[in-house]
PDB file of C-alpha atoms in Angstrom:
ATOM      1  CA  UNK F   1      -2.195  12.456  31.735  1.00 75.00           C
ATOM      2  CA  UNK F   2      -0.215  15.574  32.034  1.00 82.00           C
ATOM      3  CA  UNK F   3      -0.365  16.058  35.630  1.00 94.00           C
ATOM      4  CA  UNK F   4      -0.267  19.695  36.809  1.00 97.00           C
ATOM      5  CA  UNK F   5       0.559  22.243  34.222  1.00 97.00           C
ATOM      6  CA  UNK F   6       1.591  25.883  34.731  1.00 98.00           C
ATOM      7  CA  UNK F   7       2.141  28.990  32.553  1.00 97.00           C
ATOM      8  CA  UNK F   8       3.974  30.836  31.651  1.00 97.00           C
ATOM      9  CA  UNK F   9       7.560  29.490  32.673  1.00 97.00           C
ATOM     10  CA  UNK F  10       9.131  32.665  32.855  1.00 97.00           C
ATOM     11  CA  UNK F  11       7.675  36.163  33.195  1.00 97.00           C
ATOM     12  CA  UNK F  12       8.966  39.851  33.894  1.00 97.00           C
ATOM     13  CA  UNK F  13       6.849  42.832  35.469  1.00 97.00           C
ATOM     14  CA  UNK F  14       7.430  46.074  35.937  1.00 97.00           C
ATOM     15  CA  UNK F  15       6.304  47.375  39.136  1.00 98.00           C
ATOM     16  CA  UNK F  16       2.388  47.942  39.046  1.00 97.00           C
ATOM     17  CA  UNK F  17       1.660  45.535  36.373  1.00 97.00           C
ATOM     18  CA  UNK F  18      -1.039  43.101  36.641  1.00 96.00           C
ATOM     19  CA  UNK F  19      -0.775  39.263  35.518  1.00 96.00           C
ATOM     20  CA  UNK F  20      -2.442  35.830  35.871  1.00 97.00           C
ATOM     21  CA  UNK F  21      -0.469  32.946  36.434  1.00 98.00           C
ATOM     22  CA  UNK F  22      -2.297  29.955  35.153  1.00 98.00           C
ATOM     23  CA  UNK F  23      -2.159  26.297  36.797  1.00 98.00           C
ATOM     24  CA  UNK F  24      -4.345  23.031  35.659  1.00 98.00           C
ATOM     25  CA  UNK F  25      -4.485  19.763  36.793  1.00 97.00           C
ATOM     26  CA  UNK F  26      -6.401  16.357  34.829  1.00 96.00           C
ATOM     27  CA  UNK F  27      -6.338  14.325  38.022  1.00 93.00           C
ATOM     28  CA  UNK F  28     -10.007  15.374  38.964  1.00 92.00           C
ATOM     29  CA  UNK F  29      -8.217  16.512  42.400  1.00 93.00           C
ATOM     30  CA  UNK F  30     -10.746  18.582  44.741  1.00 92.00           C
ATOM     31  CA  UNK F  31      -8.105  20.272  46.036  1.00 92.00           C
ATOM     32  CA  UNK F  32      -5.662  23.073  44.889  1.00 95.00           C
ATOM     33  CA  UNK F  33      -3.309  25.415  46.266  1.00 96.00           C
ATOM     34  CA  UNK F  34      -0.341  27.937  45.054  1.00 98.00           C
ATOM     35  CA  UNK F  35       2.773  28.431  46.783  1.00 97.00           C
ATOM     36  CA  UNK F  36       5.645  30.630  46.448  1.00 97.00           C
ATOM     37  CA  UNK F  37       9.247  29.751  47.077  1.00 97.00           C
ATOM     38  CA  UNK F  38      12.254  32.128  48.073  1.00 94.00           C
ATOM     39  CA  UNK F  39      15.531  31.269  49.108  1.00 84.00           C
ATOM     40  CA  UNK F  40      15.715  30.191  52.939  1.00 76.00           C
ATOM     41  CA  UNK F  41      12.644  30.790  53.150  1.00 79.00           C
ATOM     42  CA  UNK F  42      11.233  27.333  51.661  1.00 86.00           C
ATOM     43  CA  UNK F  43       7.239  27.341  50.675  1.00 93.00           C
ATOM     44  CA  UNK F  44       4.909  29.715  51.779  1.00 95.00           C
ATOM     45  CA  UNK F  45       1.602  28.684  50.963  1.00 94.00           C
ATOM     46  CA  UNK F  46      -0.162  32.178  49.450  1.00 97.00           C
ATOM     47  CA  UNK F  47      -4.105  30.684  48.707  1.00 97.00           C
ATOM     48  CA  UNK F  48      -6.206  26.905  48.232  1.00 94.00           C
ATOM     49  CA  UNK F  49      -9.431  25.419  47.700  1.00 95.00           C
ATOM     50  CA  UNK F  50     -11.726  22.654  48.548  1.00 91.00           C
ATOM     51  CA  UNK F  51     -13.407  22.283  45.643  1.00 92.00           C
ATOM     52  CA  UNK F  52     -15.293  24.615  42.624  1.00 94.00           C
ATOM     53  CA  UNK F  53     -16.435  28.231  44.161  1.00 95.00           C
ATOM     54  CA  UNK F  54     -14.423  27.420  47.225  1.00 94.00           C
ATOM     55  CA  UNK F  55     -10.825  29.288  48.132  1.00 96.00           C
ATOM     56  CA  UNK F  56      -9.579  30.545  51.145  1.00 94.00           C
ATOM     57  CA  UNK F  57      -6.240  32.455  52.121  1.00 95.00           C
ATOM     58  CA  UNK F  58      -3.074  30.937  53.252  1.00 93.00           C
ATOM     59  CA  UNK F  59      -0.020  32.329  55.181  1.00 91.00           C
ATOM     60  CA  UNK F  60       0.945  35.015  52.499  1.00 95.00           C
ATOM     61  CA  UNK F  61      -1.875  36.087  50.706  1.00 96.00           C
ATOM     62  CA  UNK F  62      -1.730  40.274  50.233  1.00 96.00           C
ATOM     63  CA  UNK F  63      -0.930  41.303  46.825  1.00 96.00           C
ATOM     64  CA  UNK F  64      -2.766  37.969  45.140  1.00 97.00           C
ATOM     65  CA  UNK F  65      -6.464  36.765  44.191  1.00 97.00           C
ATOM     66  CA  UNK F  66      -7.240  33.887  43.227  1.00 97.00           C
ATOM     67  CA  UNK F  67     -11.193  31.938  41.875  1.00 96.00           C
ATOM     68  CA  UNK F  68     -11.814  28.346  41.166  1.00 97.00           C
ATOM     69  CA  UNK F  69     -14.486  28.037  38.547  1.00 96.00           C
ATOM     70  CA  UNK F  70     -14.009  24.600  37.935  1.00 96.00           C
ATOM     71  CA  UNK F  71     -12.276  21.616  39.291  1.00 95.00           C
ATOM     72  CA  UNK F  72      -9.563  21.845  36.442  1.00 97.00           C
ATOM     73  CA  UNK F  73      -8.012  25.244  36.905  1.00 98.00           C
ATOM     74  CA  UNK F  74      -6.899  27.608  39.442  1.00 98.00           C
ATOM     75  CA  UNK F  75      -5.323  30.737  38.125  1.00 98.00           C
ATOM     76  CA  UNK F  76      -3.568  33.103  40.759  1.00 98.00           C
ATOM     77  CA  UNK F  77      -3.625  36.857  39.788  1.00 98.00           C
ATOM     78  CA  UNK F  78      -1.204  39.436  40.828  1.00 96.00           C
ATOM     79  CA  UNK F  79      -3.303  43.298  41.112  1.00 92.00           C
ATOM     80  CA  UNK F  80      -0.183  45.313  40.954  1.00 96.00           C
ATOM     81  CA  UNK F  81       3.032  43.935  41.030  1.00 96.00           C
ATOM     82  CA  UNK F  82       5.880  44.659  43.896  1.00 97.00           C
ATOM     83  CA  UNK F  83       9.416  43.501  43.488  1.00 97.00           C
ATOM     84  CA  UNK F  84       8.534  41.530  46.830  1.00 96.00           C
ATOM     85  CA  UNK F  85       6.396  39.538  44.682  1.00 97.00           C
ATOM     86  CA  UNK F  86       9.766  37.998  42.740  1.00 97.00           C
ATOM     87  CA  UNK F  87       9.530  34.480  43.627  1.00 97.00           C
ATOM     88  CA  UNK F  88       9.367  31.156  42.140  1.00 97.00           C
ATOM     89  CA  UNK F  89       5.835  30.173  41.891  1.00 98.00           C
ATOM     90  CA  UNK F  90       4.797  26.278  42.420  1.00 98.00           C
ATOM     91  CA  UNK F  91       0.745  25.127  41.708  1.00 98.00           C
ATOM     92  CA  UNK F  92      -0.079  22.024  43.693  1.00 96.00           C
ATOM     93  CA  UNK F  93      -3.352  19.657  43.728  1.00 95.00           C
ATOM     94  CA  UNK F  94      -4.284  16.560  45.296  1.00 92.00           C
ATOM     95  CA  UNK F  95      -7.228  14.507  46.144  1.00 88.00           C
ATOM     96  CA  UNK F  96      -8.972  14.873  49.580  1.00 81.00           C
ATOM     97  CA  UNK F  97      -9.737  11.640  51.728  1.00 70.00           C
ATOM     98  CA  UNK F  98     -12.307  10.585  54.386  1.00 58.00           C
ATOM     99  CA  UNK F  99     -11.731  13.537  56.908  1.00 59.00           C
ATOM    100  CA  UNK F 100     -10.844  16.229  54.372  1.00 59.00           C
ATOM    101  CA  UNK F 101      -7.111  16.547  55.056  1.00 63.00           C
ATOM    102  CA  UNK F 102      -5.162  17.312  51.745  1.00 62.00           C
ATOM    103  CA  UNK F 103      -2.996  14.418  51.068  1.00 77.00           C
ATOM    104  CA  UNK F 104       0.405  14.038  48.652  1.00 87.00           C
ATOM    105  CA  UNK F 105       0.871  16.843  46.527  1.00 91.00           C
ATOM    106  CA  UNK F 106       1.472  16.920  42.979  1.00 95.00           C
ATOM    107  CA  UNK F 107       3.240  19.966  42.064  1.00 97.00           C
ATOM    108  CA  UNK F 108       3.340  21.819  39.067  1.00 97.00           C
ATOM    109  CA  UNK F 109       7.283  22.373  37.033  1.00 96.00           C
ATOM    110  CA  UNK F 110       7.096  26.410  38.548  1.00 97.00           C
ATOM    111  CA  UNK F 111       6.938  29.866  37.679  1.00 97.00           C
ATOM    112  CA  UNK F 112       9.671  32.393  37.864  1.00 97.00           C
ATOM    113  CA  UNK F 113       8.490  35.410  37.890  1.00 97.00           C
ATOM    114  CA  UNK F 114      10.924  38.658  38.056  1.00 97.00           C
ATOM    115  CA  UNK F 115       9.785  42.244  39.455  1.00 97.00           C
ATOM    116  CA  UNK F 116      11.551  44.985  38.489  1.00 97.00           C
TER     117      UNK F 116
ATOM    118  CA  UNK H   1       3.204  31.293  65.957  1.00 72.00           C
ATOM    119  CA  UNK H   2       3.294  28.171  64.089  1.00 73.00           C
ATOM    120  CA  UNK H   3       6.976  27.081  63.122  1.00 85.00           C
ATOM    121  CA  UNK H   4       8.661  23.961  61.222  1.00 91.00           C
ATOM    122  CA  UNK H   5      12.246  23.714  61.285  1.00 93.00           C
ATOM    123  CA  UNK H   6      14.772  22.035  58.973  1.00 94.00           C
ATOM    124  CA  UNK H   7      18.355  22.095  59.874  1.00 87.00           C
ATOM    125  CA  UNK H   8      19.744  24.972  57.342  1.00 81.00           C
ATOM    126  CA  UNK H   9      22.800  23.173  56.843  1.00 88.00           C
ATOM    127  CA  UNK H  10      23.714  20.910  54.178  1.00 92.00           C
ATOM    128  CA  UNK H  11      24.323  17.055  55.041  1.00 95.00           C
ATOM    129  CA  UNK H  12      27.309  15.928  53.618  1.00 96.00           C
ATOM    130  CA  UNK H  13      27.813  12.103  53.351  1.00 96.00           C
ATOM    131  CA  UNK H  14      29.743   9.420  51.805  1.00 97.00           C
ATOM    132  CA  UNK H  15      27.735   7.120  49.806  1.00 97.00           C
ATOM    133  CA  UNK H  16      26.588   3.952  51.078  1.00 97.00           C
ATOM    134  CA  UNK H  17      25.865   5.660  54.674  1.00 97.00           C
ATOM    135  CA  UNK H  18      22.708   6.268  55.945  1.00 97.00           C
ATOM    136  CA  UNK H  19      21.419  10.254  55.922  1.00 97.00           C
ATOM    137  CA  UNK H  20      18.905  11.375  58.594  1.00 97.00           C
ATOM    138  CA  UNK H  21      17.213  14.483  58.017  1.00 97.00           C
ATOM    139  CA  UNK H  22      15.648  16.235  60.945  1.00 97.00           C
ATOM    140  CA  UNK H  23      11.946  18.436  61.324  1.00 96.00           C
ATOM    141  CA  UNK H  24      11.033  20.023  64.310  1.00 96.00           C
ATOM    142  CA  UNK H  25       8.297  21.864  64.663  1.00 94.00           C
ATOM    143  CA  UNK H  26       6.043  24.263  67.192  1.00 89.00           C
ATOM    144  CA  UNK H  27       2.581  25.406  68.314  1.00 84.00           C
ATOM    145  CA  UNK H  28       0.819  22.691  65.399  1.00 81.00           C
ATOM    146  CA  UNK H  29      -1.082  19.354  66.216  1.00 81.00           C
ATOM    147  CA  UNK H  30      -0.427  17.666  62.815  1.00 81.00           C
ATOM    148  CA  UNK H  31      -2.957  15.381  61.715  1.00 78.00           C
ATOM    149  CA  UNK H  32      -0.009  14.228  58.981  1.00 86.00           C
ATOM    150  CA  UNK H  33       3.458  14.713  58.153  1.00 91.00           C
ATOM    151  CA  UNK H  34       4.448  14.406  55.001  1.00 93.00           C
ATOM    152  CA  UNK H  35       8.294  14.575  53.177  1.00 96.00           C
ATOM    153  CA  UNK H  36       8.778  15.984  49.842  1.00 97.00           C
ATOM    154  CA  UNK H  37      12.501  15.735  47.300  1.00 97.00           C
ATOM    155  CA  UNK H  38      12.802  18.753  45.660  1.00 96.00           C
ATOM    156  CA  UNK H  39      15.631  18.806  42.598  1.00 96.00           C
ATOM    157  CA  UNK H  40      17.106  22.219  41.652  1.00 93.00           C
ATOM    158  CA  UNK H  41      14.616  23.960  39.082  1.00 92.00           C
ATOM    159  CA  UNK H  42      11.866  21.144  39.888  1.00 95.00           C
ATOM    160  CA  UNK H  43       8.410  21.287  41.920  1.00 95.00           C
ATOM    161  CA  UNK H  44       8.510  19.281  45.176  1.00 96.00           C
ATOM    162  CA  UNK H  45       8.215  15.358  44.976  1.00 96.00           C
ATOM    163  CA  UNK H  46       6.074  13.166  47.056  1.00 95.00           C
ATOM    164  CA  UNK H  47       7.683  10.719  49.122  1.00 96.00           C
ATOM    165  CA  UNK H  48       5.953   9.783  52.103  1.00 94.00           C
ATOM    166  CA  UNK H  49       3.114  10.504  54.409  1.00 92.00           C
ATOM    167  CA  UNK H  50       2.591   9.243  57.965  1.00 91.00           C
ATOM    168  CA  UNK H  51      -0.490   9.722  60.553  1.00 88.00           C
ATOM    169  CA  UNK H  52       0.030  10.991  63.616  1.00 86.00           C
ATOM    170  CA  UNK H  53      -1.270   7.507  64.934  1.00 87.00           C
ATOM    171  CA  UNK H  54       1.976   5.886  63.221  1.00 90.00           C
ATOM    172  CA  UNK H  55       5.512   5.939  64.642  1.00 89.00           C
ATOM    173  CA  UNK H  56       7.177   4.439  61.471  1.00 95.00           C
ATOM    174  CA  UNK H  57       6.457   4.388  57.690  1.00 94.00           C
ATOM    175  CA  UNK H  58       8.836   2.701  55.283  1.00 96.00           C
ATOM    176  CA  UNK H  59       9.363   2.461  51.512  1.00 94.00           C
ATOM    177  CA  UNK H  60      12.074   0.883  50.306  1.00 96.00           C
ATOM    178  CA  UNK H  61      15.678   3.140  51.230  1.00 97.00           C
ATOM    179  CA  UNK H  62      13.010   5.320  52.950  1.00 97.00           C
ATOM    180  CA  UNK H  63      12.277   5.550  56.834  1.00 97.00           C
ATOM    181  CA  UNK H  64      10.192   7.655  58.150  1.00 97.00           C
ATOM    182  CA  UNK H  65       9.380   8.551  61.753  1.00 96.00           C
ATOM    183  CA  UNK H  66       6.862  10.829  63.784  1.00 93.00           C
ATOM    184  CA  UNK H  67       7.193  11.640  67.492  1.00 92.00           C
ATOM    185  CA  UNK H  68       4.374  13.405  68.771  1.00 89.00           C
ATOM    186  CA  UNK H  69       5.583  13.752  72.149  1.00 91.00           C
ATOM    187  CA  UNK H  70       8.609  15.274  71.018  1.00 92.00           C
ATOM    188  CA  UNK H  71       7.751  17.599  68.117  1.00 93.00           C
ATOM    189  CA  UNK H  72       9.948  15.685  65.557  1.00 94.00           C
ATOM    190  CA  UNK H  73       9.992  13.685  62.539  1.00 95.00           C
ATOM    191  CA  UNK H  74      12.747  11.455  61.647  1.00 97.00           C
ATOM    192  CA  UNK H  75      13.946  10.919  57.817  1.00 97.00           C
ATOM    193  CA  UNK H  76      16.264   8.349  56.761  1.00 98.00           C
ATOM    194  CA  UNK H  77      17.782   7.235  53.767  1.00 98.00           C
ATOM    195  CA  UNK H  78      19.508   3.975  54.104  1.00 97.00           C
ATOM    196  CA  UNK H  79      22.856   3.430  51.513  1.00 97.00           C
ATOM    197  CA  UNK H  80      22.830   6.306  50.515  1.00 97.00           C
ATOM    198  CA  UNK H  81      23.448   7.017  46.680  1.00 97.00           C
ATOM    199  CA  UNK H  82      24.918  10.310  44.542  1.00 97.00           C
ATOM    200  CA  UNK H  83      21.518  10.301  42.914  1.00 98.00           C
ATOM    201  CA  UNK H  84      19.645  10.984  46.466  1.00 98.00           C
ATOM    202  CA  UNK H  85      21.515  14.787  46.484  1.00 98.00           C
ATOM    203  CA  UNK H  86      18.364  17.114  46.397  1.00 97.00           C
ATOM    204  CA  UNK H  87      16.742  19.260  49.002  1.00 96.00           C
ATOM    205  CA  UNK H  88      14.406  17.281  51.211  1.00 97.00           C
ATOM    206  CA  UNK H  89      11.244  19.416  52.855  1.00 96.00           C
ATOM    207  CA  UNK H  90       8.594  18.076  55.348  1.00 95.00           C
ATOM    208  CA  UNK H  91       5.591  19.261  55.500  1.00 94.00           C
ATOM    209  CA  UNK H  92       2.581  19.133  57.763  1.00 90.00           C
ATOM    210  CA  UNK H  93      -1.073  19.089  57.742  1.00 83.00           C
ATOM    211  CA  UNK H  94      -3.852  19.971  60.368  1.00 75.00           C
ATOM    212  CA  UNK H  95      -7.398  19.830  59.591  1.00 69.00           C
ATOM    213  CA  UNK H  96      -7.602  23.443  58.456  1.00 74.00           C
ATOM    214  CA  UNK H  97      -6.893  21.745  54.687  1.00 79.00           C
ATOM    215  CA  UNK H  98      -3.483  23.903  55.067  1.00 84.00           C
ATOM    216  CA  UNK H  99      -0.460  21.995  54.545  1.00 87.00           C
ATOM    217  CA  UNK H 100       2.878  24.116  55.972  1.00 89.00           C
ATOM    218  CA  UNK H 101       6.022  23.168  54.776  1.00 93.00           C
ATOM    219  CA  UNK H 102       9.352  23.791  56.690  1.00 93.00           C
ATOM    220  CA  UNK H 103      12.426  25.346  54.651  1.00 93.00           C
ATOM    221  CA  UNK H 104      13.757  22.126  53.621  1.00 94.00           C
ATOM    222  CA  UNK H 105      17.629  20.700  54.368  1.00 96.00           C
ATOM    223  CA  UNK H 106      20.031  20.412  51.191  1.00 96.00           C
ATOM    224  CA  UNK H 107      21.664  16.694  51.331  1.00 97.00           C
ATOM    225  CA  UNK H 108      24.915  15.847  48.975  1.00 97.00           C
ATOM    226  CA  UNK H 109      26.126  12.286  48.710  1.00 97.00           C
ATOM    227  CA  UNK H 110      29.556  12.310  47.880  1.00 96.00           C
ATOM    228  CA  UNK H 111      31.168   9.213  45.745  1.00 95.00           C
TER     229      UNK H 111
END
């Protein structure tokens, strides 16, 4: 049981460059969401989902798209890169209970992506 | 707007002393709060969750409470140890499926 895995660990983009960020989980979890992390700033949730064929935006979405195919992955995609975009980015996924709140997190090791 | 806060500061302690971490927030109706370790270089950790029905959720060191009337959630770490230094975030969840998380407070236990 590996959890939630993300790739690559570290990544640099030039400004205008495109890239896919790739999260998994093996815990069957409905739900999954990415965040991004800057200093002071603490998590800023950018997109989730419910479930398969179901996202919807978070508090910092521009500059990111994301699609959930199926229940295992949920790869975030940057269109053109912006030095704004340099952030640490963490995957999350956890189960959903009677009422369809999203419970504990389990988060992914991170992402540190550089934009120069 | 919606707004979490997390005192900015780092808590400084001696070991053996009890730490209490403090989130306030604004303009939410939580269904859940929820606190989160986070270790330098490391994704968040799960700690604890408590309802909005619950005043007071422990696990073991851990005490957690959640005043509605107030705004404010309560963390506590009872005898304190070096090994509890991280960052500690809280984080909230409404029925939107969102879950907001504040900025986090830095604690160091000092031996």
């Amino acid at each position: 049981n590996a959890g939630v895995t993300q790739t690559p660990k570290f990544q640099v983009l030039k400004t205008g460059q495109s890239m896919t960020l790739q999260c998994a989980q093996d815990m069957n979890h409905e739900y999954m969401s990415w965040y991004r992390q800057d200093p002071g700033m603490g998590l800023r949730l950018i997109h989730y989902s419910v479930g398969a064929g179901i996202t919807d935006q978070g508090e910092v979405p521009n500059g990111y798209n994301v699609s959930r195919s199926t229940t295992e992955d949920f790869p975030l995609r940057l269109l053109s890169a912006a030095p704004s975009q340099t952030s640490v980015y963490f995957c999350a996924s956890s189960s959903l209970r009677f009422g369809g709140y999203s419970y504990e997190q389990y988060f992914g090791p991170g992402t540190r992506l550089t934009v120069t | 707007s919606q707004k979490i806060e997390q005192n900015s500061e780092a808590l400084n302690i001696q070991e053996g002393k009890t730490a209490t971490l403090t989130c306030n927030y604004t303009n939410y109706s939580p269904a859940y709060l929820q606190w989160y370790r986070q270790d330098p270089g490391r994704g968040p950790v799960f700690l604890l969750l408590i309802r909005e029905n619950e005043k007071e959720k422990r696990k073991e060191r851990l005490k957690v409470t959640f005043d509605t009337t107030l705004k404010q959630s309560l963390f506590h770490i009872t005898a304190s140890q070096p090994a509890d230094s991280a960052t500690y975030l809280c984080a909230l969840s409404d029925s939107s499926y969102k879950l907001i998380f504040g900025s986090g407070t830095r604690l160091l236990v000092r031996p």
